[in-house]
Every structure is written in structure tokens, then in C-alpha cells.
Coordinates of C-alpha atoms in Angstrom, one line a residue:
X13 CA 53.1 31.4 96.0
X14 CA 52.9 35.2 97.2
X15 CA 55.2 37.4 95.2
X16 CA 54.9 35.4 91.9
X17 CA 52.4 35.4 89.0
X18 CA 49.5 32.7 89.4
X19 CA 50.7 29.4 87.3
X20 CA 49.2 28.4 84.3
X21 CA 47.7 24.6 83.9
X22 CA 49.4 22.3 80.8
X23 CA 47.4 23.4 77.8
X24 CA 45.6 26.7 78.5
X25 CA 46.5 30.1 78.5
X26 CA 44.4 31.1 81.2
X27 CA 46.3 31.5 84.7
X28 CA 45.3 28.5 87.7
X29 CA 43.2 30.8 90.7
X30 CA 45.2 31.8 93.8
X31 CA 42.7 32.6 96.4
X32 CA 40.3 29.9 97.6
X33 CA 36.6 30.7 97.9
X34 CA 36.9 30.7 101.9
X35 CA 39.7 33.2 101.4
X36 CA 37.4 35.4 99.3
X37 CA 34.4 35.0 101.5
X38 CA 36.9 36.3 104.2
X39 CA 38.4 39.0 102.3
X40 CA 34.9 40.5 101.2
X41 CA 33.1 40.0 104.8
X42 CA 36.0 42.7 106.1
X43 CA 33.7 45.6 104.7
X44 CA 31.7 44.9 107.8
X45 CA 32.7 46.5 110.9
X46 CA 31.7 43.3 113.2
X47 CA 34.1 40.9 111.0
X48 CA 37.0 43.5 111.2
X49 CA 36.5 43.7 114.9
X50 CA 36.7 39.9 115.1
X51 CA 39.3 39.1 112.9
X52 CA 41.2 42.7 113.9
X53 CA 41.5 43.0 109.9
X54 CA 41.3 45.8 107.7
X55 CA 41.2 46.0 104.1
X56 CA 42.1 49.0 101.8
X57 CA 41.8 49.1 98.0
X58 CA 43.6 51.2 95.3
X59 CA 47.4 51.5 93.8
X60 CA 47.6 55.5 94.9
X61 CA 46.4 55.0 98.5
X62 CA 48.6 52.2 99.1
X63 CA 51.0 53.5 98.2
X64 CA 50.8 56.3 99.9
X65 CA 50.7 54.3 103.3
X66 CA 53.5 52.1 102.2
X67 CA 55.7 55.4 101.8
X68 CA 54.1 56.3 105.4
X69 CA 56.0 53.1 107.0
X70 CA 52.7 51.2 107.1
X71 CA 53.1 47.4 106.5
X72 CA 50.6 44.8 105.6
X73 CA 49.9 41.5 106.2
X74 CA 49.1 40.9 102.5
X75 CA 49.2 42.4 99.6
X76 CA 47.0 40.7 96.2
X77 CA 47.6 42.5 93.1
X78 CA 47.1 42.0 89.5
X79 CA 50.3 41.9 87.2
X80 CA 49.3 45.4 86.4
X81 CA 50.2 46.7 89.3
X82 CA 54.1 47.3 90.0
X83 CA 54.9 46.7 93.5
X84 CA 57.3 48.5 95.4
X85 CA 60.9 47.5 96.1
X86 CA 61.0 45.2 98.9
X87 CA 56.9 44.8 99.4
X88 CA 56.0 41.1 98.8
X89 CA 52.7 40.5 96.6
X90 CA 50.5 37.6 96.1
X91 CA 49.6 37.8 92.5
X92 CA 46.1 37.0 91.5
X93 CA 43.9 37.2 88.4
X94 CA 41.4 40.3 87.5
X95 CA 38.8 37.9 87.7
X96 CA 39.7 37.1 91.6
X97 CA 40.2 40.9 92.1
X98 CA 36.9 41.6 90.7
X99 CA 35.7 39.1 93.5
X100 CA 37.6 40.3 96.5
X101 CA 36.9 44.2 95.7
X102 CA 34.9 46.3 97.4
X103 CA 34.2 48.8 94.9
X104 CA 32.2 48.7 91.7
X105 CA 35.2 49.2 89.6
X106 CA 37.9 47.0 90.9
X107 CA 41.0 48.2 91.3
X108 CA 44.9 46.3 90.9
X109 CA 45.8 45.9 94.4
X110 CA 44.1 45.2 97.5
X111 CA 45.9 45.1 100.5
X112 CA 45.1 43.6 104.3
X113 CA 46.2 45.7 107.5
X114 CA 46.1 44.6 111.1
X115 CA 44.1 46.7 113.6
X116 CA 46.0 48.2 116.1
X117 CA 44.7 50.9 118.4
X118 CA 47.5 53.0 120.3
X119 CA 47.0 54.3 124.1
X120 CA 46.9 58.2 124.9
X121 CA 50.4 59.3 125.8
X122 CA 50.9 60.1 129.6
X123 CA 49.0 63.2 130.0
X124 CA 46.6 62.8 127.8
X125 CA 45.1 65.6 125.8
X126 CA 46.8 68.0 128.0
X127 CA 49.4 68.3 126.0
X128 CA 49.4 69.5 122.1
X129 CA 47.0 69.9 119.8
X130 CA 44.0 67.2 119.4
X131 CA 41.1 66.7 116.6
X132 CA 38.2 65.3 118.6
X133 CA 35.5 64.5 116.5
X134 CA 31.9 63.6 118.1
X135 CA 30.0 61.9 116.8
X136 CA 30.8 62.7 113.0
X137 CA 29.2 59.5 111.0
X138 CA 30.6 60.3 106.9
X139 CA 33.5 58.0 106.5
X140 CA 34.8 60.6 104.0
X141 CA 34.4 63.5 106.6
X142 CA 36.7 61.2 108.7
X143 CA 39.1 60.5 106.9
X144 CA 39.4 63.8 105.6
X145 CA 39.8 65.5 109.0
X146 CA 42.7 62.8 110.0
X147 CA 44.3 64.5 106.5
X148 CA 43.8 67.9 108.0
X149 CA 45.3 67.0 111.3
X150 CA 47.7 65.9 109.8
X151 CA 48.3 68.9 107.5
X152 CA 48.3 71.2 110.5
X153 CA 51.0 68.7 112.5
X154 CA 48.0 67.7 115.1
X155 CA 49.2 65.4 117.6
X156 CA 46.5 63.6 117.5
X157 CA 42.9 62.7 116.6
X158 CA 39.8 61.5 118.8
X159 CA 36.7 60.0 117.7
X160 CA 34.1 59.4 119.7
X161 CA 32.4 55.9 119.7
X162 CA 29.7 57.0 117.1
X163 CA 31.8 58.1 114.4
X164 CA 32.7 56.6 111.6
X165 CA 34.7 53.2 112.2
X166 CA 38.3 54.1 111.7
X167 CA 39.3 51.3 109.8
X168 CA 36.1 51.6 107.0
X169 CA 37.5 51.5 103.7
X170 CA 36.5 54.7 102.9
X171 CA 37.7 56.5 105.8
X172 CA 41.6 55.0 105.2
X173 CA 41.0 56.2 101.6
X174 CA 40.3 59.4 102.1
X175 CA 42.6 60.2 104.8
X176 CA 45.7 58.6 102.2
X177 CA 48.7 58.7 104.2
X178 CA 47.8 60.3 107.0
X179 CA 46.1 57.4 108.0
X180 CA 49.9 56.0 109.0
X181 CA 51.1 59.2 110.6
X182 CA 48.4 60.7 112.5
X183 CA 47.8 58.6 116.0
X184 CA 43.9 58.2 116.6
X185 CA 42.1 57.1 119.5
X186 CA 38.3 56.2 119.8
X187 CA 36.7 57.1 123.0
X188 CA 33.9 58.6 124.8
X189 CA 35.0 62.4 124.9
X190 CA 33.2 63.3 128.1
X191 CA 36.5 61.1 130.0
X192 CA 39.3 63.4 128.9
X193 CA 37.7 66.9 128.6
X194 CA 35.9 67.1 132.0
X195 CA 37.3 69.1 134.7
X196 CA 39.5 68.0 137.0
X197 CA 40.8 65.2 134.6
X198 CA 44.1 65.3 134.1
X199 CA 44.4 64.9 130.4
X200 CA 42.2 68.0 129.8
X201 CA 44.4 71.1 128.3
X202 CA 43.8 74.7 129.2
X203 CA 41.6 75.1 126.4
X204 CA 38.6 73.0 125.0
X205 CA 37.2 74.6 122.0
X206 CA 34.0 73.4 120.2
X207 CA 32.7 75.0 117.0
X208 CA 29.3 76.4 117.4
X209 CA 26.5 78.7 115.6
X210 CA 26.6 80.8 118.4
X211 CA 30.2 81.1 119.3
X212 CA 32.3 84.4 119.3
X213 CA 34.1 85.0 116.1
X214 CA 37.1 81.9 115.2
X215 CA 39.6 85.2 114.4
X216 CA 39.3 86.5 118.1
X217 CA 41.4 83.0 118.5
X218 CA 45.0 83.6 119.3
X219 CA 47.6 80.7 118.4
X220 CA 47.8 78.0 120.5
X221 CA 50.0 75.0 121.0
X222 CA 48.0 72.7 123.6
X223 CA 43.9 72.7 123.0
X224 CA 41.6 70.4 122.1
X225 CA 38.9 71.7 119.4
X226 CA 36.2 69.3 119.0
X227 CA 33.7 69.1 115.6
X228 CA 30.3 68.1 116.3
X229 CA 28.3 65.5 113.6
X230 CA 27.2 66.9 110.5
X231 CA 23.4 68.9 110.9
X232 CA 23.7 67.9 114.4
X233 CA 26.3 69.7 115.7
X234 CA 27.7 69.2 118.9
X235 CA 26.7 66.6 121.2
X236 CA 24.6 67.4 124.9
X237 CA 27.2 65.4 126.5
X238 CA 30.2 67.8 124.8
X239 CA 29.0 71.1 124.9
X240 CA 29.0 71.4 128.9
X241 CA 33.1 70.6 128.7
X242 CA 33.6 73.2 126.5
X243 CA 35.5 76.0 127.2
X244 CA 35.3 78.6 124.6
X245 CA 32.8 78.4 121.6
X246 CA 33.9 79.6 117.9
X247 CA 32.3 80.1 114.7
X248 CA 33.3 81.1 111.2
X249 CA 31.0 84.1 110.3
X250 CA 29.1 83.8 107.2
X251 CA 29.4 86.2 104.4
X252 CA 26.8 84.7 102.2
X253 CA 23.8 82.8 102.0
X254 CA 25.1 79.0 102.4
X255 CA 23.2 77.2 105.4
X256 CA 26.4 75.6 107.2
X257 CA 29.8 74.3 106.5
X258 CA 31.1 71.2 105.7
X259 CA 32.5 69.6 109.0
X260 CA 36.1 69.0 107.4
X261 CA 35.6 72.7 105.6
X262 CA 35.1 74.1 108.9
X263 CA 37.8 72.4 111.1
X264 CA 40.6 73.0 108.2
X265 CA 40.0 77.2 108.8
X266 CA 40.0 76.4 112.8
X267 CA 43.2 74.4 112.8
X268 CA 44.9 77.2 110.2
X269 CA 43.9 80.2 112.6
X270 CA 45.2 78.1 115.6
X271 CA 48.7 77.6 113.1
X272 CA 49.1 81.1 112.0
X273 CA 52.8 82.4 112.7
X274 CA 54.2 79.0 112.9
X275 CA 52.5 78.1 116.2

């Protein structure tokens, strides 16, 4: 029963299994985005990222770890055996806890974007690139994120994993971005700024505390449906001889300049 270690039969050492194979199928098919959407399941793997979201206020439906893992005071666990963890797992080394989240997907505030500071990312497809710009938004007290349809799936495993806690703090949206950053909508703040190659310089920026600054797909850039709703154009001059910046690399020295003096 959850929160106990798996039984052992009369006579052997080893302990009985917990999880039934229909549970496991189910647990393994939520890598896909089509099953998560169906079942409005997430799963996320690994002791330090759950409990980093745990400490964030997020709760689970279930939690299935090995004996190895020590669970927090208060957090019920569904003990299983390495061998079922092995099975369940989405990575290739498995790791002591597993833990399933339900989808939820919060509405804009009234006003939209108008007011504070947004993240709108379009159409940036790395899962890693995702989750680490929730963890910058986070880092620079954004009030929000937005991803655009085409990004990376929100709930993929690795995009919770790399965004760690801020997964549970940050609120994110997916939409198209043309809705709330066209003029004349009334979620659109003063200022919509997309980095671009051939933007003015991201220090001629001063401190702001309601914009939007979108962050266009990796080698593509900026969408053709974004860059008409923009209303200033940055870029971080280069020094040396790299091609381009990472997308995350970039929006972290954006949202800092925006921050600067305690904005």
C-alpha cells in the first residue's frame, strides 16, 4: 500500500511487485505529449528536482520511490522495487523517485500582458532551452512566461527538469502570441521587445517594470507573425567571433539590463 515498502512472499527474500504492467504501460506512455494531453498527466523523474518542486508547494498525485530515496515529512510514497523503477523510468539511468503531476493550465490575469513583466517565447522547440528560460524568469521575478503553440510542450520531462523549481512558481501560458501583442488589444503593455540581429544596442534599454520581451526559436529567430508586433528591436553586440547566442544566454542578459537598480 502507498507509503510502505513492497511485501515480501513466505520464503523469499525478494520483495512481491507493486505496480501492475497496465500501470507501467501507463506510467511510460506519459513521455508522449498525446497521452499526457489525454490523461492531463505529467511525470517528472529525479530526487533533486522533486524536491525542489515539493519545497515550491507543488503536490502530486503519486509519488513511487525506491527505499533509497527518503521522502519528505508529510509526502506519502508508494514504494516500489529498482527493478519496477528501472521499468517506469524515462531515462537510461533510473533514478529513486518518480513522481506524477496533474496538468493544469492557469488563465492570463485581467489585463493580460499589460501589466509586468512577461517571457514570451516563440516558437523555441529545445525542452532544455524552456525550461531554462522559466528558471531565468524566475530569477529576474517575471510575472510570467508565454510560449507559443510550437514550443516545447511544457509539461516534457525535460523541460520541468531543467526549469527545477521554477516550474511551481513561475505562471506559464501557451498561446498564439499574435492575440495579446497586437495593437489595440488590451493585454499589450507599452513596450514589446523582441531580440534581433539588427536591433539597436540592449544597453540603450532603460529599466522597465511592464514589457513583454519575446525570444525567437533557436537559428530561426523570430517568427514572421511576431516581428510586425514588435515595438523596439535589441541585440547584444558581439565582441568576438561566436555566430549567435544561446536563446536562454541571451534572454538572461535582456531580463538583467531590464532589472538593473532594482526595477
Amino acid at each position: 500500500s502507498p507509503g510502505r515498502a513492497a511485501a515480501c512472499a513466505p520464503g523469499r527474500r525478494d520483495p512481491l511487485p507493486v505496480l501492475t504492467r497496465a500501470e507501467i504501460q501507463h506510467l511510460r506512455s506519459l513521455r508522449e505529449k498525446r497521452r499526457r494531453e489525454e490523461s492531463e498527466l505529467f511525470v517528472v523523474e529525479g530526487a533533486k528536482v522533486i524536491g525542489e518542486l515539493l519545497t515550491a508547494g507543488l503536490t502530486f498525485t503519486e509519488v513511487l520511490a525506491t527505499p533509497d530515496w527518503r521522502a519528505p515529512a508529510g509526502v506519502e510514497v508508494k514504494r516500489i522495487t529498482s527493478e519496477e523503477m528501472a521499468r517506469i523510468s524515462h531515462f537510461p539511468t533510473p533514478s529513486a523517485v518518480l513522481a506524477v503531476g496533474r496538468i493544469s493550465r492557469p488563465a492570463l490575469p485581467t489585463g493580460g500582458l499589460a501589466r509586468g513583466l512577461t517571457l514570451a517565447l516563440d516558437g523555441v522547440q529545445d525542452p532544455g532551452n524552456v525550461g531554462t528560460l522559466i528558471r531565468i524568469a524566475d530569477w529576474f521575478a517575471f510575472d510570467r512566461v508565454l510560449l507559443s503553440p510550437d514550443c516545447a510542450d511544457l509539461f516534457h520531462q525535460k523541460v520541468i527538469n531543467a526549469s527545477m523549481g521554477s516550474f511551481a512558481r513561475v505562471p506559464v501560458h501557451t498561446m498564439e502570441l499574435p492575440a495579446p501583442l497586437a495593437p489595440g488589444s488590451a493585454s499589450r503593455p507599452p513596450d514589446v521587445i523582441g531580440c534581433d540581429l539588427e536591433g539597436e544596442d540592449h544597453t540603450l534599454l532603460p529599466p522597465l517594470k511592464d514589457a513583454v520581451v519575446v525570444i525567437g526559436a533557436e537559428g530561426r529567430g523570430l517568427s514572421a507573425a511576431t516581428k510586425p508586433l514588435l515595438t523596439r528591436r535589441v541585440t547584444i553586440s558581439r565582441l568576438g567571433r561566436a555566430e549567435s547566442l544561446n536563446a536562454a544566454v541571451a534572454a538572461g542578459i535582456i531580463c538583467a539590463h531590464l532589472r538593473r537598480g532594482g526595477s
